[in-house]
Amino acid sequence: MSTRPARSGVTARVLDVLGAFTASTPALALSDIARRSGLPLTTAHRLVGELTAGRALERGEDGRYRIGLRLWEIAHLAPASRGLRETAMPFLEDLHEVTRHNVQLAVLDQDDPAEVVYVERLSTRDAVSIVSRPGSRLPSTATGVGLALLAHAGPEDVERVLARPLRRFTPHTVCDPDGVRALLARARASGFVVSDRQIEAVSLSVAAPVRTGDGPVVAALSVVVPADGTNPHTWVPAVRAAARGISRALGRPAGSG
């Protein structure tokens, strides 16, 4: 990961420190935090110390730092994480019970629509291994939930995403902008997405958008199943039914039954 230019202001620097952690690098040494955040080592040391004292970071026995429990507690108060998750959970649990596979809920990063943020994931010990975790990010162009969300994003956002180089995860990842546009058009027309082995060669996902009642798309859910021996269309009715259930629940007035 390249070094960022250091930003002025204590808040900006704290956010740079926290932004050094990713799903693929959840534990970092102090020197790594300084390099990734673009901060001098002495500044990083001071900020990391204060964040550790406030339980926003935790230091392990190996000397490396990780996101602390206090930060998770605060993050779960965010509307996208709390209200959406609480409303969606009964439907996610039902879908998980029916499929016995990985079930995920995600939102589009409004500042960077090239990424989705996973709000929740339900899994079982026997389910196919996947890289996503609550709080993690993946490209919107290569994931089922991402394509379902991007299909309903503004044209300017879509073109902004497709103007960037698209990362290839497997030989099946669609990295051609016109290919992605075709997937988005198909998603809008059909109301669901099949992302076939784009992130991992062993799995595919079936996704559908979630709306606020009859309003705009605010999230997407998916079921991730083994790629071999699976007819993805088997799962489409259940996925779409769960998405419609969440949409109806989100559209109800507060306090209604």
Tab-separated table of C-alpha atoms in Angstrom:
chain	number	residue	atom	x	y	z
A	1	MET	CA	0.000	0.000	0.000
A	2	SER	CA	1.412	3.370	-0.965
A	3	THR	CA	2.125	6.086	1.566
A	4	ARG	CA	-0.567	8.749	1.791
A	5	PRO	CA	0.235	12.466	1.908
A	6	ALA	CA	-0.104	13.620	5.504
A	7	ARG	CA	-3.179	15.764	6.207
A	8	SER	CA	-3.387	18.641	8.658
A	9	GLY	CA	-5.716	18.650	11.644
A	10	VAL	CA	-5.892	16.186	14.500
A	11	THR	CA	-9.182	14.640	13.377
A	12	ALA	CA	-7.911	14.062	9.844
A	13	ARG	CA	-4.766	12.442	11.184
A	14	VAL	CA	-6.724	10.178	13.520
A	15	LEU	CA	-8.864	9.080	10.594
A	16	ASP	CA	-5.708	8.414	8.578
A	17	VAL	CA	-4.415	6.185	11.384
A	18	LEU	CA	-7.672	4.241	11.535
A	19	GLY	CA	-7.819	4.065	7.745
A	20	ALA	CA	-4.495	2.239	7.690
A	21	PHE	CA	-6.318	-0.917	8.812
A	22	THR	CA	-8.114	-3.008	6.204
A	23	ALA	CA	-9.854	-6.378	6.082
A	24	SER	CA	-6.698	-7.929	4.607
A	25	THR	CA	-4.377	-6.194	7.112
A	26	PRO	CA	-6.289	-6.062	10.416
A	27	ALA	CA	-3.106	-6.098	12.545
A	28	LEU	CA	-0.310	-3.576	12.009
A	29	ALA	CA	2.962	-2.629	13.650
A	30	LEU	CA	3.466	1.016	14.563
A	31	SER	CA	5.897	1.508	11.671
A	32	ASP	CA	3.302	0.116	9.243
A	33	ILE	CA	0.651	2.493	10.589
A	34	ALA	CA	2.994	5.453	10.139
A	35	ARG	CA	3.871	4.419	6.584
A	36	ARG	CA	0.296	3.715	5.510
A	37	SER	CA	-1.093	6.902	7.064
A	38	GLY	CA	1.700	9.103	5.732
A	39	LEU	CA	2.461	10.410	9.232
A	40	PRO	CA	5.838	10.881	10.917
A	41	LEU	CA	6.608	8.021	13.255
A	42	THR	CA	6.546	10.278	16.318
A	43	THR	CA	3.087	11.613	15.392
A	44	ALA	CA	1.776	8.125	14.691
A	45	HIS	CA	3.186	6.931	18.015
A	46	ARG	CA	1.385	9.692	19.915
A	47	LEU	CA	-1.961	9.178	18.160
A	48	VAL	CA	-1.806	5.397	18.417
A	49	GLY	CA	-1.077	5.720	22.135
A	50	GLU	CA	-4.090	7.963	22.669
A	51	LEU	CA	-6.357	5.699	20.601
A	52	THR	CA	-5.155	2.651	22.523
A	53	ALA	CA	-5.830	4.385	25.845
A	54	GLY	CA	-9.353	5.123	24.620
A	55	ARG	CA	-9.869	1.497	23.483
A	56	ALA	CA	-10.273	2.526	19.853
A	57	LEU	CA	-7.174	0.422	19.203
A	58	GLU	CA	-5.866	-2.647	21.002
A	59	ARG	CA	-2.265	-3.833	21.210
A	60	GLY	CA	-1.750	-7.574	20.999
A	61	GLU	CA	0.922	-9.695	22.629
A	62	ASP	CA	2.800	-9.622	19.319
A	63	GLY	CA	3.124	-5.829	19.623
A	64	ARG	CA	0.836	-5.152	16.673
A	65	TYR	CA	-2.282	-3.008	16.850
A	66	ARG	CA	-5.860	-3.904	15.941
A	67	ILE	CA	-9.178	-2.052	15.840
A	68	GLY	CA	-10.501	-1.959	19.402
A	69	LEU	CA	-13.848	-2.893	20.853
A	70	ARG	CA	-14.783	0.712	21.608
A	71	LEU	CA	-14.569	1.635	17.920
A	72	TRP	CA	-16.803	-1.303	16.978
A	73	GLU	CA	-19.330	-0.186	19.605
A	74	ILE	CA	-19.414	3.310	18.144
A	75	ALA	CA	-19.539	2.091	14.542
A	76	HIS	CA	-22.607	-0.019	15.227
A	77	LEU	CA	-24.529	3.144	16.145
A	78	ALA	CA	-24.325	4.361	12.538
A	79	PRO	CA	-27.752	4.300	10.823
A	80	ALA	CA	-26.478	2.217	7.893
A	81	SER	CA	-25.148	-0.349	10.316
A	82	ARG	CA	-27.776	-0.262	13.042
A	83	GLY	CA	-31.235	0.551	11.676
A	84	LEU	CA	-30.742	-1.306	8.428
A	85	ARG	CA	-29.148	-4.295	10.103
A	86	GLU	CA	-31.817	-4.562	12.794
A	87	THR	CA	-34.624	-4.358	10.243
A	88	ALA	CA	-32.986	-6.814	7.874
A	89	MET	CA	-31.862	-9.409	10.419
A	90	PRO	CA	-35.086	-11.479	10.617
A	91	PHE	CA	-35.143	-11.798	6.826
A	92	LEU	CA	-31.437	-12.618	6.669
A	93	GLU	CA	-31.937	-15.300	9.301
A	94	ASP	CA	-34.855	-16.802	7.374
A	95	LEU	CA	-32.831	-16.812	4.142
A	96	HIS	CA	-29.899	-18.384	5.944
A	97	GLU	CA	-32.148	-21.053	7.441
A	98	VAL	CA	-33.559	-21.908	4.010
A	99	THR	CA	-30.261	-21.947	2.116
A	100	ARG	CA	-27.740	-22.965	4.819
A	101	HIS	CA	-25.178	-20.926	2.891
A	102	ASN	CA	-23.484	-17.562	3.417
A	103	VAL	CA	-25.966	-14.670	3.523
A	104	GLN	CA	-24.703	-11.095	3.289
A	105	LEU	CA	-26.020	-7.545	3.522
A	106	ALA	CA	-24.074	-4.609	2.085
A	107	VAL	CA	-24.335	-0.920	1.253
A	108	LEU	CA	-22.601	1.199	-1.368
A	109	ASP	CA	-19.955	3.622	-0.155
A	110	GLN	CA	-21.550	6.951	-1.015
A	111	ASP	CA	-18.184	8.714	-1.168
A	112	ASP	CA	-16.577	5.994	-3.277
A	113	PRO	CA	-19.135	3.901	-5.207
A	114	ALA	CA	-16.318	1.663	-6.418
A	115	GLU	CA	-16.627	-0.154	-3.076
A	116	VAL	CA	-19.324	-1.852	-1.042
A	117	VAL	CA	-19.258	-2.099	2.744
A	118	TYR	CA	-20.570	-5.304	4.312
A	119	VAL	CA	-22.998	-4.652	7.162
A	120	GLU	CA	-23.762	-8.254	8.134
A	121	ARG	CA	-22.885	-11.819	7.234
A	122	LEU	CA	-24.434	-15.075	8.415
A	123	SER	CA	-22.590	-18.318	7.816
A	124	THR	CA	-22.197	-21.922	8.925
A	125	ARG	CA	-19.143	-24.060	9.486
A	126	ASP	CA	-19.824	-26.050	6.302
A	127	ALA	CA	-20.497	-23.044	4.059
A	128	VAL	CA	-18.049	-22.198	1.276
A	129	SER	CA	-15.217	-19.932	2.455
A	130	ILE	CA	-15.566	-16.248	1.527
A	131	VAL	CA	-13.385	-13.193	2.148
A	132	SER	CA	-16.071	-10.711	3.222
A	133	ARG	CA	-16.679	-9.839	6.872
A	134	PRO	CA	-18.882	-7.224	8.552
A	135	GLY	CA	-17.104	-3.920	8.079
A	136	SER	CA	-14.978	-5.151	5.179
A	137	ARG	CA	-14.976	-3.714	1.672
A	138	LEU	CA	-14.868	-5.215	-1.810
A	139	PRO	CA	-15.189	-3.745	-5.321
A	140	SER	CA	-18.747	-3.007	-6.399
A	141	THR	CA	-18.021	-4.172	-9.956
A	142	ALA	CA	-17.008	-7.717	-8.972
A	143	THR	CA	-19.491	-8.644	-6.236
A	144	GLY	CA	-23.126	-9.630	-6.483
A	145	VAL	CA	-24.220	-7.054	-3.905
A	146	GLY	CA	-22.041	-4.432	-5.554
A	147	LEU	CA	-23.499	-4.997	-9.002
A	148	ALA	CA	-27.027	-4.952	-7.565
A	149	LEU	CA	-26.271	-1.590	-5.941
A	150	LEU	CA	-24.327	-0.067	-8.814
A	151	ALA	CA	-27.119	-1.019	-11.227
A	152	HIS	CA	-29.317	1.535	-9.433
A	153	ALA	CA	-26.662	4.193	-8.857
A	154	GLY	CA	-26.528	7.420	-10.836
A	155	PRO	CA	-24.951	7.263	-14.314
A	156	GLU	CA	-22.234	9.685	-13.222
A	157	ASP	CA	-21.228	7.410	-10.346
A	158	VAL	CA	-21.185	4.362	-12.618
A	159	GLU	CA	-18.963	6.046	-15.183
A	160	ARG	CA	-16.683	7.370	-12.443
A	161	VAL	CA	-16.204	3.795	-11.220
A	162	LEU	CA	-15.674	2.371	-14.699
A	163	ALA	CA	-13.102	5.047	-15.539
A	164	ARG	CA	-10.711	3.407	-13.064
A	165	PRO	CA	-8.713	0.222	-13.654
A	166	LEU	CA	-10.842	-2.730	-12.546
A	167	ARG	CA	-9.087	-5.249	-10.318
A	168	ARG	CA	-8.951	-8.872	-11.436
A	169	PHE	CA	-9.455	-11.443	-8.658
A	170	THR	CA	-9.932	-14.604	-10.744
A	171	PRO	CA	-9.921	-15.489	-14.459
A	172	HIS	CA	-13.699	-14.951	-14.322
A	173	THR	CA	-13.596	-11.356	-13.036
A	174	VAL	CA	-15.192	-8.993	-15.535
A	175	CYS	CA	-12.654	-6.183	-15.990
A	176	ASP	CA	-13.944	-4.722	-19.255
A	177	PRO	CA	-16.130	-1.626	-18.692
A	178	ASP	CA	-18.566	-2.646	-21.427
A	179	GLY	CA	-18.844	-6.078	-19.830
A	180	VAL	CA	-19.706	-4.493	-16.490
A	181	ARG	CA	-22.247	-2.207	-18.171
A	182	ALA	CA	-23.905	-5.289	-19.669
A	183	LEU	CA	-24.096	-6.903	-16.206
A	184	LEU	CA	-25.644	-3.741	-14.754
A	185	ALA	CA	-28.235	-3.540	-17.543
A	186	ARG	CA	-29.140	-7.191	-16.961
A	187	ALA	CA	-29.454	-6.541	-13.229
A	188	ARG	CA	-31.823	-3.613	-13.754
A	189	ALA	CA	-33.982	-5.631	-16.152
A	190	SER	CA	-34.168	-8.843	-14.102
A	191	GLY	CA	-34.135	-7.524	-10.532
A	192	PHE	CA	-31.290	-9.802	-9.462
A	193	VAL	CA	-27.587	-10.472	-10.113
A	194	VAL	CA	-25.531	-13.616	-10.514
A	195	SER	CA	-21.837	-12.898	-9.932
A	196	ASP	CA	-20.112	-16.067	-11.085
A	197	ARG	CA	-16.677	-16.763	-9.528
A	198	GLN	CA	-15.607	-13.136	-9.808
A	199	ILE	CA	-14.087	-12.809	-6.321
A	200	GLU	CA	-13.176	-16.416	-5.596
A	201	ALA	CA	-13.065	-19.244	-8.118
A	202	VAL	CA	-14.889	-21.617	-5.755
A	203	SER	CA	-18.043	-19.553	-5.228
A	204	LEU	CA	-20.760	-17.511	-6.874
A	205	SER	CA	-23.335	-15.142	-5.439
A	206	VAL	CA	-26.961	-14.375	-6.152
A	207	ALA	CA	-27.946	-10.854	-5.092
A	208	ALA	CA	-30.937	-8.539	-5.109
A	209	PRO	CA	-31.405	-4.847	-4.262
A	210	VAL	CA	-33.145	-3.594	-1.119
A	211	ARG	CA	-35.254	-0.443	-1.242
A	212	THR	CA	-36.863	1.828	1.313
A	213	GLY	CA	-40.421	0.730	0.599
A	214	ASP	CA	-41.030	1.749	-3.010
A	215	GLY	CA	-38.228	4.294	-2.821
A	216	PRO	CA	-34.557	4.230	-3.767
A	217	VAL	CA	-32.192	1.295	-3.420
A	218	VAL	CA	-30.336	1.550	-0.104
A	219	ALA	CA	-28.681	-1.872	0.242
A	220	ALA	CA	-28.341	-5.289	-1.331
A	221	LEU	CA	-28.326	-8.829	-0.005
A	222	SER	CA	-26.855	-11.994	-1.428
A	223	VAL	CA	-26.405	-15.684	-0.848
A	224	VAL	CA	-22.948	-17.081	-1.655
A	225	VAL	CA	-22.844	-20.734	-2.695
A	226	PRO	CA	-20.272	-23.176	-4.135
A	227	ALA	CA	-19.737	-22.633	-7.849
A	228	ASP	CA	-19.415	-26.319	-8.722
A	229	GLY	CA	-22.633	-28.224	-9.183
A	230	THR	CA	-24.849	-25.210	-8.423
A	231	ASN	CA	-27.656	-23.792	-10.504
A	232	PRO	CA	-27.672	-20.189	-9.261
A	233	HIS	CA	-31.217	-19.599	-10.449
A	234	THR	CA	-32.376	-22.078	-7.804
A	235	TRP	CA	-31.736	-19.395	-5.190
A	236	VAL	CA	-33.208	-16.406	-7.039
A	237	PRO	CA	-36.800	-16.662	-5.662
A	238	ALA	CA	-35.623	-16.896	-2.041
A	239	VAL	CA	-33.144	-14.031	-2.415
A	240	ARG	CA	-35.669	-11.755	-4.093
A	241	ALA	CA	-38.327	-12.608	-1.508
A	242	ALA	CA	-35.953	-11.683	1.335
A	243	ALA	CA	-35.021	-8.422	-0.402
A	244	ARG	CA	-38.700	-7.525	-0.886
A	245	GLY	CA	-39.408	-8.325	2.771
A	246	ILE	CA	-36.661	-6.000	3.976
A	247	SER	CA	-37.824	-3.302	1.545
A	248	ARG	CA	-41.373	-3.458	2.876
A	249	ALA	CA	-40.126	-3.345	6.473
A	250	LEU	CA	-37.919	-0.322	5.762
A	251	GLY	CA	-40.876	1.447	4.166
A	252	ARG	CA	-43.157	1.118	7.169
A	253	PRO	CA	-43.690	4.251	9.295
A	254	ALA	CA	-41.783	4.224	12.575
A	255	GLY	CA	-43.747	2.481	15.306
A	256	SER	CA	-46.129	0.679	12.945
A	257	GLY	CA	-46.690	-3.059	13.276
